[in-house]
XYZ file of C-alpha atoms in Angstrom:
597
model
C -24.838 3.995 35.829
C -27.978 4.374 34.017
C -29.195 1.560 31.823
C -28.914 3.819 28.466
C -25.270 4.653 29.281
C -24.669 1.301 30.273
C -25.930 -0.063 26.769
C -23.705 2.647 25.176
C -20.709 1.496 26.696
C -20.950 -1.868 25.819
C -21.829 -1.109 22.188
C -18.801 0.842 22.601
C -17.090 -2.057 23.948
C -17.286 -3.279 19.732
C -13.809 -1.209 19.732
C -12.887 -1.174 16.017
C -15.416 -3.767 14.801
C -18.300 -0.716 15.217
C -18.746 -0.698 11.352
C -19.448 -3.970 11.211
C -22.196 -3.777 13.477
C -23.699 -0.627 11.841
C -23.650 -2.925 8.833
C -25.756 -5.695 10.907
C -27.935 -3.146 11.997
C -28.543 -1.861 8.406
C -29.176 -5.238 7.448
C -31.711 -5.896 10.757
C -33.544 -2.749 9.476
C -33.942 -4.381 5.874
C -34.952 -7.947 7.345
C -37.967 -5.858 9.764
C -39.144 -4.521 6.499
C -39.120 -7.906 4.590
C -40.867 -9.649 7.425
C -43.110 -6.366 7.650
C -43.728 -7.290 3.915
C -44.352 -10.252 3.878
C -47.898 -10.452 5.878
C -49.037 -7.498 3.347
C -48.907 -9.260 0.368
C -50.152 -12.020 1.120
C -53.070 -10.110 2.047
C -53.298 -8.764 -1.076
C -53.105 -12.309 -2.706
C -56.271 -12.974 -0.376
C -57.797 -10.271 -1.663
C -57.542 -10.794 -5.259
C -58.267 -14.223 -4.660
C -61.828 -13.284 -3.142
C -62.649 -11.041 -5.577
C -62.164 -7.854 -3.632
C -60.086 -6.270 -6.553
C -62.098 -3.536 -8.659
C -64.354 -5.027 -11.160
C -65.048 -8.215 -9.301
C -64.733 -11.793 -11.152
C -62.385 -14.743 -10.460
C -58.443 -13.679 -11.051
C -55.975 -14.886 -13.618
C -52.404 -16.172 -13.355
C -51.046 -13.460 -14.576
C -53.171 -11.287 -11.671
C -51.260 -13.250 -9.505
C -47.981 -14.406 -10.478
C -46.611 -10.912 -9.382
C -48.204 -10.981 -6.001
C -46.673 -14.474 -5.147
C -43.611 -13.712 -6.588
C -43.173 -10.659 -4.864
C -44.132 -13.126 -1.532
C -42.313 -15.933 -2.327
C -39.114 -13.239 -2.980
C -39.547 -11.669 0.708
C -39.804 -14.967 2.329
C -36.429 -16.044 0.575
C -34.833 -13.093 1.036
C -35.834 -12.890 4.852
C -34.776 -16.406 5.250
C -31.676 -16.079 3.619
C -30.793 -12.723 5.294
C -31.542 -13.746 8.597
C -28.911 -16.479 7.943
C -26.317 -14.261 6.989
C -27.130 -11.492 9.846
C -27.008 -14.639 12.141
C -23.271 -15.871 11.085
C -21.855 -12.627 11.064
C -23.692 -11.568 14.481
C -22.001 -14.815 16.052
C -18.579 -14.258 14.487
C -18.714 -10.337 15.786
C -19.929 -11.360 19.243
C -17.196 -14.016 19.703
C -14.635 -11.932 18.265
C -14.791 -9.052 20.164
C -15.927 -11.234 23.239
C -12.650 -12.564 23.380
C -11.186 -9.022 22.457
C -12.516 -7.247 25.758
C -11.725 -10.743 27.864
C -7.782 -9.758 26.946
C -8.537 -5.974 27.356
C -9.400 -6.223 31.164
C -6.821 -8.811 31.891
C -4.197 -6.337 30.715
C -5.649 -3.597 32.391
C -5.734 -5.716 35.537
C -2.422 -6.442 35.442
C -1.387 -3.003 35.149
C -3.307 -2.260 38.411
C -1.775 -1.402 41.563
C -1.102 -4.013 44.072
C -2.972 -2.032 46.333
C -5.760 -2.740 44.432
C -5.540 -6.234 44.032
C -4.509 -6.453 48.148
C -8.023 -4.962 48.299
C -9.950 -7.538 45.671
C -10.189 -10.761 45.875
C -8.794 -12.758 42.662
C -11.986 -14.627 42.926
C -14.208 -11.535 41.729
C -11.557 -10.346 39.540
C -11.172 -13.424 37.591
C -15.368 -13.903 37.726
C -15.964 -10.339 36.533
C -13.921 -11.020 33.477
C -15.620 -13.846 32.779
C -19.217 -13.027 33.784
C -18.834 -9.501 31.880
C -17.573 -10.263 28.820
C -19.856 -13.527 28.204
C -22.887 -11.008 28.652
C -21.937 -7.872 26.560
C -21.506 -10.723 24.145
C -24.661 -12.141 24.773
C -26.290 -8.573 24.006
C -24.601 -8.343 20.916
C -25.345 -11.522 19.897
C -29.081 -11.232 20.671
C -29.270 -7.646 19.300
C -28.038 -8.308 16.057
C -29.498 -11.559 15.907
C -33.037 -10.708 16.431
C -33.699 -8.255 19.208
C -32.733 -5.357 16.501
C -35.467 -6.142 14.486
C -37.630 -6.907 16.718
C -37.496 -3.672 17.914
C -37.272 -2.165 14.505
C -40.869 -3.552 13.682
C -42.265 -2.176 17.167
C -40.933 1.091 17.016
C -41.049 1.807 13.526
C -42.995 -0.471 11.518
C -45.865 -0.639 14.317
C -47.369 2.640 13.512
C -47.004 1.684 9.387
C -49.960 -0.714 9.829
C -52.323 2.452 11.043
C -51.828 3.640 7.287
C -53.098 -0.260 5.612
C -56.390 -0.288 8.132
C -56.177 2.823 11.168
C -58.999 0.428 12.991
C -57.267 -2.668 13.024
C -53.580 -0.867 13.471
C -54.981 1.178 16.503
C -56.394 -1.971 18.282
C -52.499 -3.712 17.615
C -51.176 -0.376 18.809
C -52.962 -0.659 22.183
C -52.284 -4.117 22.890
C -48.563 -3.575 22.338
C -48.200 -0.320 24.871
C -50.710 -2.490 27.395
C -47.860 -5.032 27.531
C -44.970 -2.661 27.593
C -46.608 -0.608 30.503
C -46.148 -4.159 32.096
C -43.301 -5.069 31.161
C -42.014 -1.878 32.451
C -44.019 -2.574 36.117
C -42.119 -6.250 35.987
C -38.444 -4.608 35.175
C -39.394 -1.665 38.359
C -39.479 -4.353 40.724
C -36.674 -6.324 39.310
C -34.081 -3.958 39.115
C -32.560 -3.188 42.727
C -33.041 -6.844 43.466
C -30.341 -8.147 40.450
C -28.056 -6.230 42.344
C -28.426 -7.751 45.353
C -28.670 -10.849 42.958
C -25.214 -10.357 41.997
C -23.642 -9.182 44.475
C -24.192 -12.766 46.393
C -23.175 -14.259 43.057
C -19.778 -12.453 43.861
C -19.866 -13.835 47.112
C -20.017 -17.485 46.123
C -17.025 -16.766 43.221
C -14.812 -15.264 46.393
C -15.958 -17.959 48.753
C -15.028 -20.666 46.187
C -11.827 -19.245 44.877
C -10.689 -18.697 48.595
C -11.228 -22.503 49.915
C -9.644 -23.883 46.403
C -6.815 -21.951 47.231
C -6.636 -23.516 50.304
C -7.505 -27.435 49.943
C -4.493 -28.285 52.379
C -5.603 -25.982 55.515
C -9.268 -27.348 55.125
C -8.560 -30.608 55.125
C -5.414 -30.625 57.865
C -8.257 -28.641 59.807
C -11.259 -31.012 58.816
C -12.893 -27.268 57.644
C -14.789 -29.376 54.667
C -18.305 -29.321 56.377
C -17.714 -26.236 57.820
C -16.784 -24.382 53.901
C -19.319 -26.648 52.837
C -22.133 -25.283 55.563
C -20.673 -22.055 54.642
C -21.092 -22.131 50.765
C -24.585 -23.102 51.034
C -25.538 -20.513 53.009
C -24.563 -17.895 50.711
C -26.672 -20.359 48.022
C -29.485 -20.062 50.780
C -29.006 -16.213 50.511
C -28.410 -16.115 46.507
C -31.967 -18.288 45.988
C -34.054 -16.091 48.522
C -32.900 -13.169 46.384
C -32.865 -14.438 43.103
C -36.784 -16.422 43.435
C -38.512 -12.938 43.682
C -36.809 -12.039 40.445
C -37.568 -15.404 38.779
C -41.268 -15.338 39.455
C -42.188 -11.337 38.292
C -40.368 -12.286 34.874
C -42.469 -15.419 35.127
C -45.147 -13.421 35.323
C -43.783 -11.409 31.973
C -43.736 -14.715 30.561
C -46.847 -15.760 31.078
C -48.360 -12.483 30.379
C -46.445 -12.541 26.813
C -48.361 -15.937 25.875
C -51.408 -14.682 27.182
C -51.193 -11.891 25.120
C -50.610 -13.818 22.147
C -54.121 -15.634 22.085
C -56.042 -12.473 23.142
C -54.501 -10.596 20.384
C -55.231 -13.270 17.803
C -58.331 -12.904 19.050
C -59.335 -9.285 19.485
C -58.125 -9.072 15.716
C -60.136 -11.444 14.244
C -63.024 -10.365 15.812
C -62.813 -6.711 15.518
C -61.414 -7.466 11.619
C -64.621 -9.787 11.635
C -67.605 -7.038 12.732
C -65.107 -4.642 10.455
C -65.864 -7.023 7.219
C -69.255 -7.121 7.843
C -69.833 -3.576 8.287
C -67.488 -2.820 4.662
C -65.046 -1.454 6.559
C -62.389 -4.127 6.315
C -61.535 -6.494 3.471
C -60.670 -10.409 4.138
C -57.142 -9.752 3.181
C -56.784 -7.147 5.662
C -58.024 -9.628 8.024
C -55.674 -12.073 6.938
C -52.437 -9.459 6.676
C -53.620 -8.305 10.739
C -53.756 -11.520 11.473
C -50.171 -12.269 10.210
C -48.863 -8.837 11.954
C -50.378 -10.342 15.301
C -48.743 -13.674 15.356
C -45.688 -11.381 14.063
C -45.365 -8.915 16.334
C -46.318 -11.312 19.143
C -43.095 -13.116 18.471
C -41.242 -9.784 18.331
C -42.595 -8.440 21.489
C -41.162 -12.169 22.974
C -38.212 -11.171 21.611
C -38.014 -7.818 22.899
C -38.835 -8.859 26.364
C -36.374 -11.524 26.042
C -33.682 -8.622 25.363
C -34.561 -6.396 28.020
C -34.730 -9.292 30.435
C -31.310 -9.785 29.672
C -29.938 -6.418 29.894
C -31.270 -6.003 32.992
C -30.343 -9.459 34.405
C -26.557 -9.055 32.863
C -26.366 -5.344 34.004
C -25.053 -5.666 37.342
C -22.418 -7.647 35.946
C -21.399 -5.270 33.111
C -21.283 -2.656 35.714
C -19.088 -4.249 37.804
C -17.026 -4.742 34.477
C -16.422 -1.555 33.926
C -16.355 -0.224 37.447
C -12.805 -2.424 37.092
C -12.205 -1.148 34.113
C -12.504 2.176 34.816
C -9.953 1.888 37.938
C -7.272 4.011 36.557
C -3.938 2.388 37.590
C -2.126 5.094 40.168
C 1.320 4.105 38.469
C 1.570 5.571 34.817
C 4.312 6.312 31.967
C 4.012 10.294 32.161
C 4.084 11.624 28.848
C 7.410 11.666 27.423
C 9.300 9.097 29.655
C 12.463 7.689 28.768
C 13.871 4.384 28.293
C 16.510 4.432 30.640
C 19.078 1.775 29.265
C 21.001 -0.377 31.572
C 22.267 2.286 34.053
C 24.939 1.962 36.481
C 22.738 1.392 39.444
C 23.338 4.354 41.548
C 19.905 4.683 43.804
C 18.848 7.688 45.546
C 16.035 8.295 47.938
C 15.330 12.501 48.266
C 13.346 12.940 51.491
C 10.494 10.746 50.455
C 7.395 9.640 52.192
C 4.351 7.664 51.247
C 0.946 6.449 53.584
C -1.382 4.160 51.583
C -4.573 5.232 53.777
C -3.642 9.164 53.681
C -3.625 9.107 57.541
C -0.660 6.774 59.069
C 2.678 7.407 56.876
C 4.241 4.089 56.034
C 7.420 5.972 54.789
C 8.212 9.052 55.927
C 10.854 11.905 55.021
C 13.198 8.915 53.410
C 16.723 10.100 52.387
C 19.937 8.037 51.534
C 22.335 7.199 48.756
C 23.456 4.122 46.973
C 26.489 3.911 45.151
C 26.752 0.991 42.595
C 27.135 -1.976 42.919
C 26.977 -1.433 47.052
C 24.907 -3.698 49.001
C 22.400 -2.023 51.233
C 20.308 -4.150 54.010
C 16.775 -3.064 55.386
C 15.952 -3.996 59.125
C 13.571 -3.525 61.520
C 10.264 -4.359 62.908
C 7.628 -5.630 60.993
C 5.371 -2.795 59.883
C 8.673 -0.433 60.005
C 8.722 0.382 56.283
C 11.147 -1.616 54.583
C 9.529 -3.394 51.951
C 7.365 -0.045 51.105
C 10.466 1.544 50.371
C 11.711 -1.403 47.879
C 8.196 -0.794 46.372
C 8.608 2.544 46.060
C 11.723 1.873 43.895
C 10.256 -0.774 41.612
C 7.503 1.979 41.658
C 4.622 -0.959 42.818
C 3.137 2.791 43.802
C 4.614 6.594 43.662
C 5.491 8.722 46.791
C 3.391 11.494 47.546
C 6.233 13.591 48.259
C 10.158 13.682 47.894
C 11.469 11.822 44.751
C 13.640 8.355 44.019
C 16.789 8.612 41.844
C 18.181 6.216 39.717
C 21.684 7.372 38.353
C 20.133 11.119 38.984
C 16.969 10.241 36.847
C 13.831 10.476 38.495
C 11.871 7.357 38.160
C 8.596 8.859 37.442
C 10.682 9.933 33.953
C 11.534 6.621 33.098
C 9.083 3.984 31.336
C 7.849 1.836 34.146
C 8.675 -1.499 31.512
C 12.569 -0.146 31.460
C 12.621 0.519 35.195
C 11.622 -2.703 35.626
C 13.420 -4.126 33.448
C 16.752 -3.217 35.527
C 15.124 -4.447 38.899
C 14.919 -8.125 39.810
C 12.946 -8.611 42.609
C 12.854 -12.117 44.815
C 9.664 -11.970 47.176
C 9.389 -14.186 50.630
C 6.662 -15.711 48.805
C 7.949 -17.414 45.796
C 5.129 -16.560 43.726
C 5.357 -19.204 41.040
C 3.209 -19.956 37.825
C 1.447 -23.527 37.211
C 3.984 -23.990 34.500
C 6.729 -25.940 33.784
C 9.847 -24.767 35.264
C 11.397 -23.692 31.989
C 8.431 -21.030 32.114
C 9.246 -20.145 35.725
C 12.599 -20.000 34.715
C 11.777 -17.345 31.580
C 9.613 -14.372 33.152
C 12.973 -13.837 34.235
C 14.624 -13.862 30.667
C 12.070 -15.195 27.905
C 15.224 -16.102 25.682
C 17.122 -17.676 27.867
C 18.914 -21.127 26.790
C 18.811 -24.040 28.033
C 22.302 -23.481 29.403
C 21.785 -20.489 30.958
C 19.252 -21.609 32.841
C 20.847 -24.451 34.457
C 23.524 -22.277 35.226
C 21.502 -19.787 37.037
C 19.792 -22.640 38.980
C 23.251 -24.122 39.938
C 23.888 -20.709 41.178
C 20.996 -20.310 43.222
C 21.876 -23.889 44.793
C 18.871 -25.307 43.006
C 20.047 -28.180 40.250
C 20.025 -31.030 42.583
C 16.469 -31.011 42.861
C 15.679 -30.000 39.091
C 17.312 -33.550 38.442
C 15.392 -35.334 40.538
C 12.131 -34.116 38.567
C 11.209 -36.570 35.930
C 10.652 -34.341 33.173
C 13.599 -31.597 34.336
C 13.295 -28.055 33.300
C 9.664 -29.612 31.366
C 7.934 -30.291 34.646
C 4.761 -28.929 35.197
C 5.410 -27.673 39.066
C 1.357 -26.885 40.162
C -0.087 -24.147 40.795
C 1.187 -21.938 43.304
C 4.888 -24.802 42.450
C 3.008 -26.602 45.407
C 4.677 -29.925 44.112
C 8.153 -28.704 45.175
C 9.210 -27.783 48.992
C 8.960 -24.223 50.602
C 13.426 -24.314 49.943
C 12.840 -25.072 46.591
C 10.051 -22.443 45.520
C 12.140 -20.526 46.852
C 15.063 -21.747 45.179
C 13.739 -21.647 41.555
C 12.532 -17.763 42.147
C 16.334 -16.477 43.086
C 17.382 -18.507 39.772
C 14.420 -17.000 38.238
C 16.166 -12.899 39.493
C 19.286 -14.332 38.740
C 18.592 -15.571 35.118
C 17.362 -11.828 34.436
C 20.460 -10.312 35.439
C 19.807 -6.800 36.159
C 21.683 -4.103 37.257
C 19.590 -3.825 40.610
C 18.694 -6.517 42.558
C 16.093 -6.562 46.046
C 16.098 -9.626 48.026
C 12.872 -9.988 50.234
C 13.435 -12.391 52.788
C 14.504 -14.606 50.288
C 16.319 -16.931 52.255
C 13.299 -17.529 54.840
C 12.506 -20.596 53.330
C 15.533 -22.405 53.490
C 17.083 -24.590 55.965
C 20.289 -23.669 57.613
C 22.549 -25.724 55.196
C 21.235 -24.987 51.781
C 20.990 -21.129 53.236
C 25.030 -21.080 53.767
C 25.766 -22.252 50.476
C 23.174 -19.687 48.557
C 24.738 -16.838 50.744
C 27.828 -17.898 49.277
C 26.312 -17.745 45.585
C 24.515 -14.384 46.368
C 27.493 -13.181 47.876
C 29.361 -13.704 44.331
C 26.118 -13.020 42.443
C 25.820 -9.234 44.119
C 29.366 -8.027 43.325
C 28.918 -5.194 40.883
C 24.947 -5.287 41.279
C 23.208 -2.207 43.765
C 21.268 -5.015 46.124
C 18.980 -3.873 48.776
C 18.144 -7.128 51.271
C 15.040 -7.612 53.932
C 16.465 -9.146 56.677
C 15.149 -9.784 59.920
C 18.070 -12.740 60.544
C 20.798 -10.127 61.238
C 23.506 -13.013 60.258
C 22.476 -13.116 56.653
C 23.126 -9.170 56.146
C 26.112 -9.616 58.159
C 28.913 -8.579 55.298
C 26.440 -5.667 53.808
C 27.933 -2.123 53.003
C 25.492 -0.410 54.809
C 22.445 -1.380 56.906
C 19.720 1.318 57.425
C 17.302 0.411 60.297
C 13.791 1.421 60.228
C 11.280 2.427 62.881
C 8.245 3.336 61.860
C 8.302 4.620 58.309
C 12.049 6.506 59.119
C 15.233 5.621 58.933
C 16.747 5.963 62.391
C 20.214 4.300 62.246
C 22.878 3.938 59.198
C 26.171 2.388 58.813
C 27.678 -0.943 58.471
C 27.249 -4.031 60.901
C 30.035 -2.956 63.213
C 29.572 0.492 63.074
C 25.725 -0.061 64.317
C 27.022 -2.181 66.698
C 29.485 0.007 68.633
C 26.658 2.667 68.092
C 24.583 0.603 71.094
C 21.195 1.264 69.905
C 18.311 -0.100 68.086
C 20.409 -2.214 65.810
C 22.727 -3.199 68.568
C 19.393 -4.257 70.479
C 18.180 -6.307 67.521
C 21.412 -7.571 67.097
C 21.639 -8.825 71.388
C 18.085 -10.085 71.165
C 19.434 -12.713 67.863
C 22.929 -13.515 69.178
C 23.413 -13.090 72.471
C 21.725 -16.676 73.571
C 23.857 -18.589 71.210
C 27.081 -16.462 71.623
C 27.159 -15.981 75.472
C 27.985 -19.504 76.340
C 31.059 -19.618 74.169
C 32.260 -16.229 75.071
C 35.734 -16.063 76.253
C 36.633 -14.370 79.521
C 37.142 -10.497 78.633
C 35.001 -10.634 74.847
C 32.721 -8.441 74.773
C 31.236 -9.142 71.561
C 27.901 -10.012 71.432
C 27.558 -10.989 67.303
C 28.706 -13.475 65.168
């Protein structure tokens, strides 16, 4: 992205506050010509104070009083503006800082999860942070200063050729000596920011990754090692990062130097200029005034280009996010589907989320309502791709998914969803209290309701234990509470939303054999009249089911219920030998051949 279209997007970025900041830039363009002003007529006060006026002789008040009025005006009004343009530049560039900040986090959270499988949370979260805070650190700057700071270079510059062509032609020279310079100091800069930032990225990933993981470093004594580990990608961020430092020193220094010898070269070119009758002291004085001005605004616009180019990286990879187009959409025209019955249909359906190995392919089966339908098979089989399928985390490339003879792709993904509860292995809890926990699943939900969908999901006998009940803050990740009881609080969580479809992911995996028999016996109750697909790998859990479909690579290679698959004698019936044959043979009776329980 080139650095003029970069600038336009993030003046773009000002969404529906643009007006506003054509308004600041109006006013910048009035405040360059009030400062321009200002140096001019107090020349001319020089001059009729000297006696340079036609007709010679000392000057009256009244000579004057316009002159300094006129002065004293500018320098008020340039004061005062520059206040005002100030405030309103700060309010804008907080505003709409915040504004883009909750832009990308809802078009992250719209993304795929196979985007966010492939990017680490640590450069998601850093990118919204690092992007925003410079786009509005440009706007501030811009319409702060930088605006008319490049308002007097560009455009007010070449006005001073007009008051004395010698004196503005030796101003105009200095000024493109330092910008061919400043241009040689941003050549060499640029390529290295990126690598700049890109190590910057680095340390946010590394960082994120071992906070997220305090107890595995220190059960594995890993703290010198992350440690050792973080400061080598310092090491690697400093060795790129000092090159850039010292060429923009170099800017720096140059600017300063370029003050003096400006100063200089004016006063003694306006000098030889006065003696020769080609320059009067006031223009002397007025050059000198543009000098020490436009040195400052040459700082200034160094300052801002320094900036762009040192924030660019980051506002690239800003929008490079935001300009990932999530691969799940609301088609034009989809529907809100309602609360349907829950009949599920998969229509020869296949999906590969490289293009090359098919995770799911040529799916077909039919749910009725309210049936229960278990998933087995090996890991890597398909299973839970073709629960996400349903919920639509992504959309097959071929075939189509049914839900009471609707596609899904017609229905509004926030309705679809809506009707789906879906209880992960991984709990997957917020840093909230458990009343929040409790109300992604229903956001209304009383007090009573919830306690009745965690006495449900077998989970109220730890909820009383907690000091502040449903109020307690559970940590992030609910690391205060047990493996069981994460797990716990996200079936009440499915259970409290009470849809019409329900998908069960493992979910008793974390539970211990006697808290898993009696939340069988709630899910059991809590399923009747709900479509459920379960993940299963324990065969005993999915042992009442109406139909199991067993997957082997991406396809669905068996169907029917437990016994059925049994009898069958073949993959399931192997799966089913390899979980219950070492506990069942033992207590077999002479002449049982049955080899489940």
């Amino acid at each position: 992205m080139s650095m003029l279209r970069l600038y336009v997007r993030v003046v773009g970025q000002l969404g529906n506050e643009l007006k506003i900041g054509f308004l600041l830039l109006g006013a910048n363009l009035v405040l360059a010509i009030a400062q321009f002003a200002e140096p001019y007529l107090f020349g001319r006060i020089i001059n009729v104070l000297t006696g340079a006026q036609p007709g010679g002789g000392k000057p009256t008040l009244d000579q004057l009083m316009p002159l300094i009025f006129a002065w004293l005006l500018f320098g008020l009004f340039t004061i005062a503006g520059g206040v005002l343009v100030a405030l309103h530049a700060d309010r804008l560039s907080h505003r709409r800082r915040l504004g883009v900040m909750a832009d990308y986090f809802e078009h992250v959270l719209a993304l795929p999860l196979q985007f966010h499988s492939q990017t680490h949370s640590g450069r998601v979260l850093k990118v919204m942070l690092e992007g925003s805070n410079g786009m509005a650190w440009l706007w501030l700057g811009f319409f702060r200063e930088h605006c008319a700071a490049l308002v007097s270079l560009f455009v007010l510059l070449p006005l001073t050729l007009f008051i004395n062509w010698r004196l503005g032609l030796l101003l105009c020279i200095l000024v493109v000596v330092f910008a061919v310079l400043t241009t040689v100091v941003l050549r060499k800069t640029e390529s290295k920011q990126g690598a700049v930032e890109r190590y910057h990225t680095d340390l946010a990933e590394h960082a994120s990754d071992a906070l997220g993981n305090i107890p595995v470093i220190q059960s594995f004594t890993r703290v010198q090692a992350e440690m050792n580990n973080m400061q080598g990608i310092i090491d690697r961020l400093l060795a790129a990062q000092i090159p850039v430092l010292s060429w923009w020193a170099i800017a720096s220094v140059a600017t300063r130097a370029a003050s003096t010898l400006t100063v200089t070269a004016i006063f003694l070119l306006g000098t030889w200029l006065y003696l020769h009758d080609l320059a009067s002291v006031g223009d002397i004085v007025t050059f000198m005034g543009y000098a020490t001005l436009l040195i400052g605004k040459l700082e200034a616009a160094v300052g801002f280009i320094n900036a762009l180019f040192m924030q660019a990286p980051k506002m690239q990879e800003f929008f490079e996010i935001l300009d990932t187009m999530p691969s799940v959409h609301d088609k034009p025209g989809a529907l809100d589907v309602g609360r349907p019955a829950g009949a599920v249909a998969f229509d020869d359906v296949s999906f590969s989320y490289d293009g090359k190995r098919a995770a799911v392919k040529d799916v077909s089966f039919a749910v009725k309502p309210g049936q229960t339908v278990a998933l087995v098979g090996a890991t890597g089989s398909g299973k839970s791709t073709t629960l996400g399928l349903l919920h639509r985390a992504f959309d097959p490339q071929s075939g189509r998914i049914l839900i009471d003879d609707k596609d899904i792709r017609d229905i509004t993904l926030q309705s679809l969803r809506r009707n789906i509860a879906v209880v992960f292995q991984e709990p997957m809890l917020f840093a909230r209290s458990i009343r929040e926990n409790l109300q992604v699943g229903r956001p209304n939900a009383t007090d009573a309701e919830m306690m009745d969908a965690l006495t449900r999901a077998q989970a109220l006998e730890f909820i009383n234990r907690q000091s502040d009940g449903l109020d307690t803050v559970i940590g992030e990740r609910g690391r205060s509470l047990s493996g069981g009881e994460r797990q716990r609080l996200s079936i009440a969580r499915a259970l409290l939303k009470d849809p019409p479809m329900l998908i069960l992911d493992e979910a008793t995996s974390a539970l211990d054999a006697a808290t898993e028999k009696k939340l069988q016996i709630a899910l059991d109750e809590v399923m009747k009249g709900r479509t459920t697909f379960v993940i299963a790998h324990r065969l005993a859990t999915i042992r009442n089911a109406d139909r199991i479909l067993v997957f082997d690579q991406g396809q669905v290679v068996e169907d029917g219920s437990f016994d059925e698959l049994v009898r069958l004698n073949g993959r399931f019936a192997a799966l089913a030998r390899a979980q219950f044959m070492a506990s069942e043979e033992p207590a077999k009776k002479p002449g049982d051949g049955t080899v489940y329980g």
